[in-house]
Coordinates of C-alpha atoms in Angstrom, one line a residue:
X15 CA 14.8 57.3 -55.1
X16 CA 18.2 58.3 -54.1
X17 CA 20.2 55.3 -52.2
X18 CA 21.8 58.2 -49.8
X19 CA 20.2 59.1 -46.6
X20 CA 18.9 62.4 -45.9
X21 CA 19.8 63.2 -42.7
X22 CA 19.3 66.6 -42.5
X23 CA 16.3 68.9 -44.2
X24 CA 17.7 71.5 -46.3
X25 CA 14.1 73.4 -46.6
X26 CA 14.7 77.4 -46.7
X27 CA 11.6 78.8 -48.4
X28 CA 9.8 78.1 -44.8
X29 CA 10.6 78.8 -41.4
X30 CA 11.6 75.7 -39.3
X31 CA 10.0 76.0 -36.1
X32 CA 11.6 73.1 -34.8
X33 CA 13.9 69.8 -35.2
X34 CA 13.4 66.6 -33.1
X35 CA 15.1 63.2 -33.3
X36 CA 13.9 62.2 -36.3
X37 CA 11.2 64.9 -38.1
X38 CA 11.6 68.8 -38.8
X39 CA 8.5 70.7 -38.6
X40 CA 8.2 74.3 -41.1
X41 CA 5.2 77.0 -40.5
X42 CA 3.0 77.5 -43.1
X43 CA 1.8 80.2 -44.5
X44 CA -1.8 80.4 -43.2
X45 CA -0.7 80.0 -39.9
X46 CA -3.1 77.4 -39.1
X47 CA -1.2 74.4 -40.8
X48 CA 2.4 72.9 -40.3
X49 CA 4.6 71.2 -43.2
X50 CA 5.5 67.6 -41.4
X51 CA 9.3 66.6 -43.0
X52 CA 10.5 63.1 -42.2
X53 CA 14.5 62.9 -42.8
X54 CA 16.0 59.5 -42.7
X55 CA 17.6 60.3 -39.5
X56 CA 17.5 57.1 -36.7
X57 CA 17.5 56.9 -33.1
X58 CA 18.2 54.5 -30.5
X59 CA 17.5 55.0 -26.5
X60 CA 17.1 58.3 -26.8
X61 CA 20.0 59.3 -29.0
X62 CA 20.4 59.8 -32.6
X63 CA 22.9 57.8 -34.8
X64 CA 25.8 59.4 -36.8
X65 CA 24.2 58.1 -40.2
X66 CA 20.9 57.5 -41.3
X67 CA 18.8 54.5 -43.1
X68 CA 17.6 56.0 -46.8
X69 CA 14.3 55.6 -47.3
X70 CA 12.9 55.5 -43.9
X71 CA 11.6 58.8 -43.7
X72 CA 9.5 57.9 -47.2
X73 CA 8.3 54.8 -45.2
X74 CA 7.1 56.2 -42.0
X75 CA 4.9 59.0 -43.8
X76 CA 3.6 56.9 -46.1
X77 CA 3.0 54.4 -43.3
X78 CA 1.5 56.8 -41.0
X79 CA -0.7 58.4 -43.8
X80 CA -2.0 54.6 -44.8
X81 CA -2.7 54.7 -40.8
X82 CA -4.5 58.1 -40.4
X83 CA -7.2 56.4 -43.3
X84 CA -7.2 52.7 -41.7
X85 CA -8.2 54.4 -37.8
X86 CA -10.6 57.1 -39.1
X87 CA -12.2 54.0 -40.8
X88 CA -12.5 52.1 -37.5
X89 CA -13.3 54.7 -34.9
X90 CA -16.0 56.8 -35.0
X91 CA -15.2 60.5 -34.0
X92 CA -11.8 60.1 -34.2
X93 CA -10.0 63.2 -35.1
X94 CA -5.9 63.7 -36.2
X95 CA -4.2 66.5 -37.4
X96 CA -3.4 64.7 -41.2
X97 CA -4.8 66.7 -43.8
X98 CA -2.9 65.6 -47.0
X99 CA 0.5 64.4 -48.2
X100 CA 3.2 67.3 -49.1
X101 CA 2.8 71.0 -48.5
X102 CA -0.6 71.9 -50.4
X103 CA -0.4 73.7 -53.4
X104 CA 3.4 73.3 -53.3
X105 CA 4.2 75.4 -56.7
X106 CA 3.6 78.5 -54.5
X107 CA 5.4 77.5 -51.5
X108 CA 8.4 75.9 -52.2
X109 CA 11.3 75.2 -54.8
X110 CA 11.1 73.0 -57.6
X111 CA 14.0 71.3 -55.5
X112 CA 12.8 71.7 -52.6
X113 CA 9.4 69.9 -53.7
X114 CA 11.3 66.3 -55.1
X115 CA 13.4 66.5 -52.0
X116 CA 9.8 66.6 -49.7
X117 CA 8.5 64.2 -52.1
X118 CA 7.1 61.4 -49.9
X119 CA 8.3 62.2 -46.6
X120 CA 6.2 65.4 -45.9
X121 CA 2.9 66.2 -44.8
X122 CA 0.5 69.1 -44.3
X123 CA -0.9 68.8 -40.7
X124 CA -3.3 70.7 -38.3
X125 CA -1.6 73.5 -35.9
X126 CA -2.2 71.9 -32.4
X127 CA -1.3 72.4 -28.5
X128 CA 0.3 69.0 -28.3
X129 CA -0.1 67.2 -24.8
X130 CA 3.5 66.7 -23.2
X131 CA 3.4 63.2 -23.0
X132 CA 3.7 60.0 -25.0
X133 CA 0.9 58.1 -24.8
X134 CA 2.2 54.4 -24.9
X135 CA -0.3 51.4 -25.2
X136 CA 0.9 47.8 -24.7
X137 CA -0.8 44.3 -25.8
X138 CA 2.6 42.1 -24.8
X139 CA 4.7 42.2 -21.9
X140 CA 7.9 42.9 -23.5
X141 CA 10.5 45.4 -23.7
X142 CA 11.2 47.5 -20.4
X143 CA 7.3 46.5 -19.5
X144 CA 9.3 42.6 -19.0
X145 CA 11.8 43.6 -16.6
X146 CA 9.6 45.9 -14.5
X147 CA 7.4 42.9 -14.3
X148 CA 10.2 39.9 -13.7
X149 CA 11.0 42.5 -10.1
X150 CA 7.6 43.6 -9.4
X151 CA 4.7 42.0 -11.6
X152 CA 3.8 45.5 -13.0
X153 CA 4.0 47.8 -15.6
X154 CA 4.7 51.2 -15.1
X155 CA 3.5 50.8 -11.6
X156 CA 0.2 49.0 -12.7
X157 CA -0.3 45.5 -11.1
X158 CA -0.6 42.9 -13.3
X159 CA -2.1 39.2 -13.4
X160 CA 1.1 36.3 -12.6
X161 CA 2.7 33.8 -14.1
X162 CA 3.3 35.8 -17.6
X163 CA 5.6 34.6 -19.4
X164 CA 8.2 37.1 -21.9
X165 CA 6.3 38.2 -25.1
X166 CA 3.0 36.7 -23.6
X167 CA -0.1 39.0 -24.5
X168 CA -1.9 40.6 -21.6
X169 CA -5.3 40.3 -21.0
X170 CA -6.6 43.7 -22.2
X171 CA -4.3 46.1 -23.7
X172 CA -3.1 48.9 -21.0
X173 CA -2.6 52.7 -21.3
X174 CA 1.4 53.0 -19.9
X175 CA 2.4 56.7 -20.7
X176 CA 6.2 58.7 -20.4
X177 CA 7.2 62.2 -20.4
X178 CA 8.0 63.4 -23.5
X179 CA 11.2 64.8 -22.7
X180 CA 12.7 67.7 -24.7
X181 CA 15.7 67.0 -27.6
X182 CA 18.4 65.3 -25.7
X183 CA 16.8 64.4 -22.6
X184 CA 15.0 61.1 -21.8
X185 CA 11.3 60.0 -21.7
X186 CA 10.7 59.1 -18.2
X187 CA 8.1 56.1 -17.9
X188 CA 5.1 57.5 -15.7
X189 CA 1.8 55.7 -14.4
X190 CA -1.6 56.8 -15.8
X191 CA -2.2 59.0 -12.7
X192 CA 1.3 61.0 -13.0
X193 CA -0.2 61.2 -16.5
X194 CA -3.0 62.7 -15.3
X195 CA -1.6 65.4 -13.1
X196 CA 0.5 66.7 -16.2
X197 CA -2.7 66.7 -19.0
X198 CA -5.9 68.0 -16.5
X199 CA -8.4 65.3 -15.3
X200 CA -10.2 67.2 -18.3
X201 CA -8.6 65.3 -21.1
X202 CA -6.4 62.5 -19.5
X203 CA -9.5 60.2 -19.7
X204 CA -9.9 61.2 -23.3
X205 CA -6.6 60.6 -24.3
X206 CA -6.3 57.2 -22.9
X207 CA -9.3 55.7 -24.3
X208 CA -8.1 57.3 -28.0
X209 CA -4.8 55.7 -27.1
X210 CA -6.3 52.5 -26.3
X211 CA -9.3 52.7 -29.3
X212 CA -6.1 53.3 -31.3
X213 CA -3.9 50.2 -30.6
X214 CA -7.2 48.2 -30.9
X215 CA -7.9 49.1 -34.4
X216 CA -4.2 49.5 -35.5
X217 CA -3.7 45.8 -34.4
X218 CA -6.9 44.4 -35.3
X219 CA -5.7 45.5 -38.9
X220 CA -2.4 44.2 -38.7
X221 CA -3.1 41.2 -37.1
X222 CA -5.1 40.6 -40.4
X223 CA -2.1 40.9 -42.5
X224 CA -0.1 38.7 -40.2
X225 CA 1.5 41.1 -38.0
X226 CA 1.4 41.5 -34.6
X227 CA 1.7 45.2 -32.8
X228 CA 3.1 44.4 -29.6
X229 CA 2.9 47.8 -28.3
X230 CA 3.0 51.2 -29.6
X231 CA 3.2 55.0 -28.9
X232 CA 0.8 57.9 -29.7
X233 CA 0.8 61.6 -29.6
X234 CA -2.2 63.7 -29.2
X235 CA -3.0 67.8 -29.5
X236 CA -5.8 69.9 -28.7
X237 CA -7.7 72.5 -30.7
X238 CA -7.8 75.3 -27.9
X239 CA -10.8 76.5 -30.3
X240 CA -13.0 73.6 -30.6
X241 CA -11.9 72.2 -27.5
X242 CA -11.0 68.7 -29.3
X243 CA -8.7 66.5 -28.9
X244 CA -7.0 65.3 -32.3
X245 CA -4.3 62.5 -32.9
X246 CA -1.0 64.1 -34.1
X247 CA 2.9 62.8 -35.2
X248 CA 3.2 59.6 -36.4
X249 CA 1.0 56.8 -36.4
X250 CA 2.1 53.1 -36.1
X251 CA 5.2 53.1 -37.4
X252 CA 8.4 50.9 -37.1
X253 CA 10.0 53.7 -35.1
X254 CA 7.0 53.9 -32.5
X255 CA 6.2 50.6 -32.2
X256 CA 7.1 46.8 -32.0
X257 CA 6.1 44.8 -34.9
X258 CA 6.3 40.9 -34.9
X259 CA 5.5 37.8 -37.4
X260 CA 2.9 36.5 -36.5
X261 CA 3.9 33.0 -38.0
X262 CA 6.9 33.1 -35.9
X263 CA 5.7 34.0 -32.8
X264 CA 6.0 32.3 -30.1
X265 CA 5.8 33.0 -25.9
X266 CA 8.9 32.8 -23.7
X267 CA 11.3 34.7 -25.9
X268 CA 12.4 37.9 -27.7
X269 CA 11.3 37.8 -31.3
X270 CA 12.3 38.6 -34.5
X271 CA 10.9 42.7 -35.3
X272 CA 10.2 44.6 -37.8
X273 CA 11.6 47.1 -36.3
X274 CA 14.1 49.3 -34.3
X275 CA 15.1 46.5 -32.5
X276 CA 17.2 45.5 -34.7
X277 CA 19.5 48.6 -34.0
X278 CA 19.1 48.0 -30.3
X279 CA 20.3 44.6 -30.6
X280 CA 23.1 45.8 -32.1
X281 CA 24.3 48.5 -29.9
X282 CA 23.8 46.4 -27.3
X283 CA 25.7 44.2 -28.1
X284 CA 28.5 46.1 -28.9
X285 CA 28.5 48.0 -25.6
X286 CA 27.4 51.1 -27.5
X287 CA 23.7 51.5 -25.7
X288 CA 23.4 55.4 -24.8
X289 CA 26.5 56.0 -26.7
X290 CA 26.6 59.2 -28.7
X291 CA 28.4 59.8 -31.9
X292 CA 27.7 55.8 -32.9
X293 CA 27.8 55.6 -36.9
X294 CA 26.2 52.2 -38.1
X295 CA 28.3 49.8 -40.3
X296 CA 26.3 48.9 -44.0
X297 CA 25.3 45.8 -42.8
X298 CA 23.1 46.7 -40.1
X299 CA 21.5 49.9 -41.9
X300 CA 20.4 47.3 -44.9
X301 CA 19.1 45.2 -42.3
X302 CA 16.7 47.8 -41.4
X303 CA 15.8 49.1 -44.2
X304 CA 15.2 45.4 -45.0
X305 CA 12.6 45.3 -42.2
X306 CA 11.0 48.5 -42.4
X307 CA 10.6 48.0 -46.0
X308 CA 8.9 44.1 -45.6
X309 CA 7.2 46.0 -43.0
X310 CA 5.8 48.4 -45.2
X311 CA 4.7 46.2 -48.0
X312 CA 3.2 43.8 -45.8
X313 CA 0.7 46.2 -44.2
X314 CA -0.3 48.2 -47.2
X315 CA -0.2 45.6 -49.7
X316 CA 2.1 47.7 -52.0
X317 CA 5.8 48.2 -52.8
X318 CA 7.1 51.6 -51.7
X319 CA 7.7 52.5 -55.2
X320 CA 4.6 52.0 -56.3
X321 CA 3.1 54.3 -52.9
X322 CA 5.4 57.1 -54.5
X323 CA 3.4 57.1 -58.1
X324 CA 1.6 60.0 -58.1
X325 CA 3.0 61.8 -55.7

């Protein structure tokens, strides 16, 4: 695999429909399926760094694929918009090129009306959830039980949406009723059970390898057809969620991620929060890749070398 990050998707033989922060998305030819690309493009608080982290793109669709299989497993009726790795009968579709540079970081996926929000779950007070609770004792608006301490799990998992705001712009935490008012009292119940079925399974499984999900974010679209609501994007990966040791954990302080937080940290840090432009110096992209990587192996069991065989 190539030690360069791909930052940018140079797919021509299908029509890009659209490019977010970190995935492009290509029509298909039947019309009723999209070709998912995952670039090794990074962002932090809403903007997107000057270089990349190799590999990550690889990690997160293979992550999210291993995910798609692990909650399917675990709910019953549960529905997303995965359907296999790599555009399907590639030969016909795309260059020989074009096919090694997909390899592993693209998926075939159900066309869907996605809902315009992100639908955030939380088991741990951490994060922005922390300082809305140190003023207020809630979370996004939502009263919570006192006396938590940082990084202390809540009692039940809650359902904490945001807008999802348009390339550039900034997801704007919401409560579950502003939620509601956007999606139609027809689905918003829908989608926050999911959301919460989702997080329950997803860290019930990585619990058992000896992670903790502190919180997380899904995505969900509807077949205007059927009428059903399927879970779309990514699933459970470092980028949309906060992973933690759980060996090291420990209440009362930030921990140690397997994660993005590592970037945050540094721009922090560095006064460089917000900031566009920002390139990352070698030290910090190999600590993340570091992470994502322990990350991946320690959830599916495998190395990511040995997740690309066959592909």
């Amino acid at each position: 695999m190539s030690s360069e990050a791909l930052t940018s998707i140079p797919l021509t033989s299908l029509p890009r429909l659209s490019q977010g922060k970190v995935r492009d998305l290509f029509s298909l030819p039947d019309n009723h399926t999209l070709l998912f690309v995952t670039s090794d493009r990074i962002s932090a608080y809403d903007v997107i760094l000057k270089n990349g982290v190799s590999s990550k793109g690889v990690i997160l669709t293979l992550l999210s694929a291993e995910f798609f299989k692990v909650l399917s497993s675990r709910i019953p009726g549960l529905k997303h918009h995965f359907i296999g790795l790599g555009p399907l009968s590639a030969s016909n579709i795309v260059t020989a090129e074009e096919q090694q540079m997909l390899r592993g970081r693209s998926m075939t996926v159900r066309r869907l009306k996605i809902f315009p929000i992100e639908a955030i779950v939380r088991g741990y007070v951490t994060g922005s959830a922390w300082l809305e609770y140190q003023k207020s004792q809630t979370i996004h608006g939502i009263e919570q039980v006192p006396g938590l301490s940082q990084c202390q799990q809540l009692p039940q998992p809650i359902y904490t949406p945001s807008t999802k705001a348009e390339l550039g712009e900034k997801d704007i935490n919401i409560s579950p009723a502003e939620a509601r008012k956007i999606v139609g009292d027809k689905y918003a119940s829908r989608i926050e059970d999911l959301a919460i079925a989702c997080y329950k399974a997803g860290a019930a499984y990585a619990e058992e390898r000896g992670i903790i999900i502190a919180d997380t974010k899904f995505e969900f679209g509807l077949d205007e057809e059927t009428d059903e609501i399927y879970l779309v994007d990514e699933v459970l990966t470092p980028d949309s969620s906060r992973f933690w040791s759980k060996a090291d954990y420990e209440v009362g302080r930030e921990q140690d991620s397997f994660d993005k937080q590592v970037l945050r940290n540094w721009l922090t840090s560095n006064g460089l929060k917000g900031k566009p432009d920002v390139q990352m110096p070698p030290e910090v992209v190999e600590k993340i890749k570091g992470r994502y990587l322990e990350l991946f192996e320690r959830l599916t069991g495998n190395t990511l070398e040995d997740a690309l065989k066959g592909l």
